[in-house]
CSV table of C-alpha atoms and ligand atoms in Angstrom, one decimal:
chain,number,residue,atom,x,y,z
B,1,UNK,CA,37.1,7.2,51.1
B,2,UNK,CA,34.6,6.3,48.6
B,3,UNK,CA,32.0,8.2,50.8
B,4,UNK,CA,34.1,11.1,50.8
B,5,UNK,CA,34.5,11.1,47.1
B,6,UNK,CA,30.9,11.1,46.4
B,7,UNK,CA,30.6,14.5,48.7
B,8,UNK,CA,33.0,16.3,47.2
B,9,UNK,CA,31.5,15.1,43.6
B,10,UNK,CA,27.8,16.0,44.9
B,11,UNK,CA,29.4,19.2,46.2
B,12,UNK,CA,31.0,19.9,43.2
B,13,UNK,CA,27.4,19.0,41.3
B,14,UNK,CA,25.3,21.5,44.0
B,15,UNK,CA,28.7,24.3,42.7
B,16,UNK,CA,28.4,23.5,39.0
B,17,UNK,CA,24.4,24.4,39.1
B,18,UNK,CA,25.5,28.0,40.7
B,19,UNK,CA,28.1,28.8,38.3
B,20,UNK,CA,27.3,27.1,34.9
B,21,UNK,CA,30.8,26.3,34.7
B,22,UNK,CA,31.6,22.7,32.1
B,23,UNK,CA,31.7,19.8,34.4
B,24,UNK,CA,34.8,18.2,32.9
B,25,UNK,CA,36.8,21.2,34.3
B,26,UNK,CA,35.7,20.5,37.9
B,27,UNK,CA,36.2,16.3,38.0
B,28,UNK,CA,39.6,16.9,36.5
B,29,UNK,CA,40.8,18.8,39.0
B,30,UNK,CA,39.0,17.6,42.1
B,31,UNK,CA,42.2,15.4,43.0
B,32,UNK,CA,43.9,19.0,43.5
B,33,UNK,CA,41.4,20.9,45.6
B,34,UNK,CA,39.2,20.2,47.8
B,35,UNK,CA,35.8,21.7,46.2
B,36,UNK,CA,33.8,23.7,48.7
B,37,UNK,CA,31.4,26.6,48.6
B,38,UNK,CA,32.8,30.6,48.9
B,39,UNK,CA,34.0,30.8,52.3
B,40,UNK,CA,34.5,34.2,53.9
B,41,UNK,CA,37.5,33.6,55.9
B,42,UNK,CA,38.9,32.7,52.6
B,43,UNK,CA,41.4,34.9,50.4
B,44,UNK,CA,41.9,34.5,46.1
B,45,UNK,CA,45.9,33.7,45.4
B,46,UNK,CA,45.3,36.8,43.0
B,47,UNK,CA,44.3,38.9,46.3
B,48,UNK,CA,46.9,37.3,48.6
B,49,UNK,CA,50.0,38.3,46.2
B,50,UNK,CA,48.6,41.4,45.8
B,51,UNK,CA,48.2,42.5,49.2
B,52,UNK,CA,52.1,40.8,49.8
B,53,UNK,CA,53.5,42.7,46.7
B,54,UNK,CA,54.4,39.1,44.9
B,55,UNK,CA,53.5,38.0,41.7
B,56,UNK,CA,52.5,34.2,40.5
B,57,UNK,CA,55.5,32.6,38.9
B,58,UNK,CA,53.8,29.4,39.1
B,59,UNK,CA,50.9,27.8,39.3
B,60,UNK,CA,50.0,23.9,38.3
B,61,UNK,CA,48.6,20.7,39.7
B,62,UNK,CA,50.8,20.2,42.8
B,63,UNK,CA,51.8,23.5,43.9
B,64,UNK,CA,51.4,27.4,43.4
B,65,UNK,CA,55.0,29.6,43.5
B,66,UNK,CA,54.7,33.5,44.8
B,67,UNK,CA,57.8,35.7,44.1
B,68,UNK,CA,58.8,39.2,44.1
B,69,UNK,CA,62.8,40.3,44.1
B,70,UNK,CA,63.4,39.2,47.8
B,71,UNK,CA,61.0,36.3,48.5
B,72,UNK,CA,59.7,33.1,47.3
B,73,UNK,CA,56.5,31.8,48.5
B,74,UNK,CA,55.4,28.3,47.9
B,75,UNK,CA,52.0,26.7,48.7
B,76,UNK,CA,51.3,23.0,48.1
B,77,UNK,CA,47.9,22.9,47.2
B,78,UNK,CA,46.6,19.3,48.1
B,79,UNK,CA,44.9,18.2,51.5
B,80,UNK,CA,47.4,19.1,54.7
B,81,UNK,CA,49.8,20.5,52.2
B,82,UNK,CA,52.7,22.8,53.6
B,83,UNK,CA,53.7,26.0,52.5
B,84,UNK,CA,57.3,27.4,52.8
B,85,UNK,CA,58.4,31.0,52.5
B,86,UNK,CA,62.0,31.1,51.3
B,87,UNK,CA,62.7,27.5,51.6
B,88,UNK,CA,61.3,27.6,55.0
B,89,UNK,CA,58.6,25.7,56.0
B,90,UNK,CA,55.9,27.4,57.8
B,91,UNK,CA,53.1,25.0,58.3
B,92,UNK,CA,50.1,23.5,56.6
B,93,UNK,CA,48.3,25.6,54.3
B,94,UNK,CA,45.0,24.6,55.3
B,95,UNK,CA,42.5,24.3,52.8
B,96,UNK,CA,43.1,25.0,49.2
B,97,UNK,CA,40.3,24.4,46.7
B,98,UNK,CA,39.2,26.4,43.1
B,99,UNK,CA,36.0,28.1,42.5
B,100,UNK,CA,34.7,30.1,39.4
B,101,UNK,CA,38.3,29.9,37.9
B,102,UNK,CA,40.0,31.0,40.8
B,103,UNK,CA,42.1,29.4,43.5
B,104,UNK,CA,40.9,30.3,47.6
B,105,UNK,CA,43.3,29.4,50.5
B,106,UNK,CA,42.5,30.6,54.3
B,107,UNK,CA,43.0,34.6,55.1
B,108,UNK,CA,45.4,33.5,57.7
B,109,UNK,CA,48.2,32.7,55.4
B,110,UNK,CA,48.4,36.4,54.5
B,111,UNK,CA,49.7,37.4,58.0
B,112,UNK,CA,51.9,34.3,58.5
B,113,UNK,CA,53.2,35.0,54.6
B,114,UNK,CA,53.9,38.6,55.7
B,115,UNK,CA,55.6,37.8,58.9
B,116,UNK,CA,57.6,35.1,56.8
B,117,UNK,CA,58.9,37.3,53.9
B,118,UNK,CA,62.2,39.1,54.1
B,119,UNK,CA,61.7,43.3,54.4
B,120,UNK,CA,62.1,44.6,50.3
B,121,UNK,CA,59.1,42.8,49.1
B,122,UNK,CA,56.0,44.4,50.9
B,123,UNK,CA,56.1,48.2,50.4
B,124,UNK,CA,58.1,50.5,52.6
B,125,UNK,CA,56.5,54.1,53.5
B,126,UNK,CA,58.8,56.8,53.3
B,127,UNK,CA,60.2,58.0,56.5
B,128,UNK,CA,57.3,60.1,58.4
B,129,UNK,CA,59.6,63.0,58.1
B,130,UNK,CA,57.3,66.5,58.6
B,131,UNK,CA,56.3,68.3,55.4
B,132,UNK,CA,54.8,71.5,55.4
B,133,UNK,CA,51.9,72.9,52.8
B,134,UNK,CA,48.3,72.5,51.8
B,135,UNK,CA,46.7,69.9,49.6
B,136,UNK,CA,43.2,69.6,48.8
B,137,UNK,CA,42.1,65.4,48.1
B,138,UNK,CA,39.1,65.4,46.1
B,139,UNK,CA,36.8,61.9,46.3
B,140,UNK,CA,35.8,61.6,43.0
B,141,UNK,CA,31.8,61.5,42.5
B,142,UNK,CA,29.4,61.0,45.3
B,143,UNK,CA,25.6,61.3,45.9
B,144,UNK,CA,23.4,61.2,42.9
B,145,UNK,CA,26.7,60.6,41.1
B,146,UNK,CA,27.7,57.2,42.0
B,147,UNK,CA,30.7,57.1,39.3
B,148,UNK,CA,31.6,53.6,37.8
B,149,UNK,CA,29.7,50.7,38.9
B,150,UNK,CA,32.0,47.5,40.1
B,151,UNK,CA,31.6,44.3,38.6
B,152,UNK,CA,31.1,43.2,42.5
B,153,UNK,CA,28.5,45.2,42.7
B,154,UNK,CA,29.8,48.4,45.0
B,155,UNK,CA,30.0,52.4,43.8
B,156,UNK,CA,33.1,53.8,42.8
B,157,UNK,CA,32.2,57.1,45.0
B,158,UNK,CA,32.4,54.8,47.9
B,159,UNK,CA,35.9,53.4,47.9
B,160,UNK,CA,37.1,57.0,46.5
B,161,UNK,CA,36.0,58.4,49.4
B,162,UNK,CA,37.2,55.9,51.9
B,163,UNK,CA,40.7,56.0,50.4
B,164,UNK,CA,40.4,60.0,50.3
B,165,UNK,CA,39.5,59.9,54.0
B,166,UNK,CA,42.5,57.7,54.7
B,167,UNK,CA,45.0,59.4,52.2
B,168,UNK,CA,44.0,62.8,54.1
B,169,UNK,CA,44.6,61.1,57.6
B,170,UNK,CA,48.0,60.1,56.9
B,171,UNK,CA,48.8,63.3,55.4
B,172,UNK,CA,47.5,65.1,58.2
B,173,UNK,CA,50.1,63.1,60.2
B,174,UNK,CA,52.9,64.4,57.9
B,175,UNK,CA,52.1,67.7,59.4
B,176,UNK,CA,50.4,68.8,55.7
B,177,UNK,CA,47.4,71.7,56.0
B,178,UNK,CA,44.5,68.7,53.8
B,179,UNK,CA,41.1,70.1,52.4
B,180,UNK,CA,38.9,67.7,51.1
B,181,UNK,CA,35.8,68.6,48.8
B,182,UNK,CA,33.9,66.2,50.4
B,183,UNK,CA,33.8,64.4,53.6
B,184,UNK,CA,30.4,62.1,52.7
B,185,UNK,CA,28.5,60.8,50.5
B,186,UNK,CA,27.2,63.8,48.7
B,187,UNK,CA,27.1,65.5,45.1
B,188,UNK,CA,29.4,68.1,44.7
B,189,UNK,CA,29.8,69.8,41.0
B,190,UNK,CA,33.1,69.6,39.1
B,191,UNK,CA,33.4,73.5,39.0
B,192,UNK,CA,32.9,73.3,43.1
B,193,UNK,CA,36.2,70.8,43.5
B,194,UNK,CA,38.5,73.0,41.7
B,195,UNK,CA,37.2,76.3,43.0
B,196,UNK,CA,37.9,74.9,46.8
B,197,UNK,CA,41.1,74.1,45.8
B,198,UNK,CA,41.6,77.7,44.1
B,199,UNK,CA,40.1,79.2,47.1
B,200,UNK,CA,42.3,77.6,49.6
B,201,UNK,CA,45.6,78.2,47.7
B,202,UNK,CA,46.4,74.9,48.0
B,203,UNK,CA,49.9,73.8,46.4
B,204,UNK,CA,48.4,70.5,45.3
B,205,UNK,CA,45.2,69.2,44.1
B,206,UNK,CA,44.7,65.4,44.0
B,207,UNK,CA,41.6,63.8,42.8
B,208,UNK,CA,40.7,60.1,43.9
B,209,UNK,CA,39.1,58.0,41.7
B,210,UNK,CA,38.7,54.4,40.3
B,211,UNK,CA,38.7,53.4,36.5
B,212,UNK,CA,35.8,51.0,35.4
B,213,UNK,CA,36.3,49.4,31.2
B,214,UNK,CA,34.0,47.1,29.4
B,215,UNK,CA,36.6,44.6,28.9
B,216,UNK,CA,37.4,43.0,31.8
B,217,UNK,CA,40.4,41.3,32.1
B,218,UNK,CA,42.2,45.3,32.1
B,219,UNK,CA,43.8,46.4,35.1
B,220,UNK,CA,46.4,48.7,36.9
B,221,UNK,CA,46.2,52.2,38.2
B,222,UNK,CA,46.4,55.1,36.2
B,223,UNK,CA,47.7,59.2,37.1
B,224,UNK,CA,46.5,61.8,34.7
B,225,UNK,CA,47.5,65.0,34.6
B,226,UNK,CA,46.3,67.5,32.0
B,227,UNK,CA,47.2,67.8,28.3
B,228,UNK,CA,49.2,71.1,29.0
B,229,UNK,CA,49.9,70.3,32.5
B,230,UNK,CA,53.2,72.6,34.1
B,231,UNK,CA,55.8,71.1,35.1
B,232,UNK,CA,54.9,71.0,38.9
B,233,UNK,CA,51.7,68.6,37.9
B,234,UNK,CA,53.9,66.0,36.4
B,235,UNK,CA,56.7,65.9,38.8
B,236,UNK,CA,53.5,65.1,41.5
B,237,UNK,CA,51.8,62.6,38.6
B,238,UNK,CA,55.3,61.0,38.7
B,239,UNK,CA,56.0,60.8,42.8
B,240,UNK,CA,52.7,59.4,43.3
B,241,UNK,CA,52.9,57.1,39.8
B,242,UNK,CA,56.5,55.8,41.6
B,243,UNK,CA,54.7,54.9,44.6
B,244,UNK,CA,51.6,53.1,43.2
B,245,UNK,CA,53.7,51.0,41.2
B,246,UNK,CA,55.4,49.3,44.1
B,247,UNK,CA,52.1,48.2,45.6
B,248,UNK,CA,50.2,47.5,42.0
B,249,UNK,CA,52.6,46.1,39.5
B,250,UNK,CA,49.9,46.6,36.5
B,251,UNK,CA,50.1,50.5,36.7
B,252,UNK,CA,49.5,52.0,33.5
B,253,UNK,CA,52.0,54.6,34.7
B,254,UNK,CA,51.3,58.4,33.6
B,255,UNK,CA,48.8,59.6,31.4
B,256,UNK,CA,47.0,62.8,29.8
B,257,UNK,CA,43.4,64.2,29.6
B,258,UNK,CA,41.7,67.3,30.1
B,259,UNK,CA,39.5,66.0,33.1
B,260,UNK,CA,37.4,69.4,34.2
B,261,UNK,CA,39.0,69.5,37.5
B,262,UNK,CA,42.5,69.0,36.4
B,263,UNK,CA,41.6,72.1,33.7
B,264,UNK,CA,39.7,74.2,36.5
B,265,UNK,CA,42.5,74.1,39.2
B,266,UNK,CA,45.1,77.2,39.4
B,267,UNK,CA,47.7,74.6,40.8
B,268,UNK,CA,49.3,71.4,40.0
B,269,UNK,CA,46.5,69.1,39.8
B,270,UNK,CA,46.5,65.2,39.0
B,271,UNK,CA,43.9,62.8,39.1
B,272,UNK,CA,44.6,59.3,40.5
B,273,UNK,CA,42.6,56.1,38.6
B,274,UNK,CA,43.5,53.7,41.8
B,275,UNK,CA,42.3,50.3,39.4
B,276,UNK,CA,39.8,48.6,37.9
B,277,UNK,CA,36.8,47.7,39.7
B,278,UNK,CA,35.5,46.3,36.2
B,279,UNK,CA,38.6,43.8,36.9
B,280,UNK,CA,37.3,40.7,39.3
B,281,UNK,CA,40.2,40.3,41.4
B,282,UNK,CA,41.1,44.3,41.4
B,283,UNK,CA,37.6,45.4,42.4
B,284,UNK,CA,37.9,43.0,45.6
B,285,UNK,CA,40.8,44.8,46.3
B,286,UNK,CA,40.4,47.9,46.1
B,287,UNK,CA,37.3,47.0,48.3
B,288,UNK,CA,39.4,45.7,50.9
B,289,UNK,CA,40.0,47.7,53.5
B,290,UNK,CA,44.0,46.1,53.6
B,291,UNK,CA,44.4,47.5,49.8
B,292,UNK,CA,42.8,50.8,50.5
B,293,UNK,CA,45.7,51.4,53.6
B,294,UNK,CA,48.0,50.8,50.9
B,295,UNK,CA,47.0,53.1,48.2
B,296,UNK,CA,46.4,55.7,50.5
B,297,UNK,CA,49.7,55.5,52.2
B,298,UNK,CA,50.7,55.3,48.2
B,299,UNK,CA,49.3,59.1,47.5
B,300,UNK,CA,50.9,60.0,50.5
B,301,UNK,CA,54.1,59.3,50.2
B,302,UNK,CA,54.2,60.2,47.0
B,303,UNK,CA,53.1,63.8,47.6
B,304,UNK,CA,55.5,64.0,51.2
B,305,UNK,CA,58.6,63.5,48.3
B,306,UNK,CA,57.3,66.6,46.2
B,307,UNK,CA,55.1,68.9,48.2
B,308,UNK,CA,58.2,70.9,48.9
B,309,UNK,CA,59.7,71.1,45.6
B,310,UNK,CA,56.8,72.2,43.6
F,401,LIG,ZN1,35.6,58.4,38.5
């Protein structure tokens, strides 16, 4: 036991060098977690309730409590500690243990949380009813222009275009005619984007981006349209807004500036800030390739409801 102690402490020594954080912090919690290096197979509790749709009620020295409007999730954090998903117990949560401020537990327990929860707290796509019309999805940057740069180190233009590829996929599957301004990593002008879009006649214009701010602790997605937007722009702003919020609870909701390409389009045009990669926990994920499903299957229901009525 004594042997064991003196690892985790000389562990937690090797850990303290790497991240400068105050020793005191670590020693008083080392009866709680386990302390470990980064792990890949490991998941944050911030990235775990995100990708589940829960929020963290709770979180202290014994236990951390999950919940959204149909589910509670509770994961006992010390060594071979169980975790229960409303009141049921599932099994042991396998290793638990803090690093850099945040708590890890094992990947796995996203899946067996998932299969666990009662239907109502993940989010629901709409019915894949066919819709008929063309929209043009615009990856925001790309090429020379690598947009925001995450705090984790990645280009914005890269997870704008992966989520534009997947949001034009699913689309594609609704039966809608999709144009995208570009299909790789390449520079395309501003003027370019919305001239396509004109070009095409396309009933919809949706931009994808991701929002970057010098303070870090901001997060949440964020749908502009134009400061004298028609009508037809914000009812879209507003179908997408409704269907970002059920997987990102911080959404900023709706929002106005004259972005060029919002200004440039002859049709209702919004422009969708997916998160912050400037945020630590929303920058890994959006990154994920879980997350990005989601927010693409977001945009896409959210123009299915309204491509017919604008
Ligand atoms: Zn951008």
């Amino acid at each position: 036991m004594l042997a064991r102690l003196g690892l985790v402490l000389s562990i937690a020594a090797i850990t303290l060098g790497l991240c400068g954080c105050q020793q005191s912090e670590v020693i008083s919690s080392s009866d709680r977690f386990t302390t470990v290096t980064y792990k890949e197979d490991a998941v944050s509790i911030n990235l775990l309730a995100a990708q589940l749709g829960l929020r963290i009620d709770e979180s202290n020295s014994s236990y951390i409590r999950l919940k959204n409007s149909a589910n509670t999730v509770l994961i006992f954090t010390h060594i071979g500690g169980q975790f229960f998903v409303n009141g049921r117990e599932i099994g042991p949560a396998g290793e638990v243990y803090e690093l850099d401020g945040s708590i890890y537990v094992p990947e796995a327990l996203v899946g067996q949380i998932r299969t666990a929860m009662r239907s109502g707290g993940t989010y629901r796509p709409s019915t894949p009813g066919r819709v008929s019309g063309t929209v043009v999805i615009d990856a925001g940057h790309g090429g020379k222009d690598p947009g925001a740069i995450s705090v984790r180190g990645f280009y914005e233009k890269t997870v704008n275009l992966k989520v534009a590829k997947k949001t034009a996929a699913k689309l594609r599957q609704r039966g809608l005619n999709v144009v995208m301004t570009r299909q790789s990593d390449r520079f395309v002008e501003l003027e370019r984007r919305a001239e396509i879009a004109n070009q095409h006649r396309a009933d919809l214009f949706v931009s994808i981006h991701a929002d970057s701010c010098l303070n870090r602790s901001v997060k949440g997605f964020s749908v502009y349209v134009a400061r004298n937007a028609p009508y037809q722009s914000r009812v879209a702003a507003k179908a997408i807004a409704q269907r970002m919020s059920q997987i990102s609870p911080d959404g900023k909701g709706i929002k106005k500036a004259d972005f060029r390409v919002l200004v440039k389009t002859k049709m209702p045009a919004v422009l969708v800030e997916m998160g912050y990669i400037s945020n630590h926990g929303e920058a890994l994920l959006i990154a994920s390739d879980s997350f990005q499903d989601e927010v693409a299957q977001a945009i896409c229901d959210g123009i299915c409801d309204v491509i017919e009525r604008i």
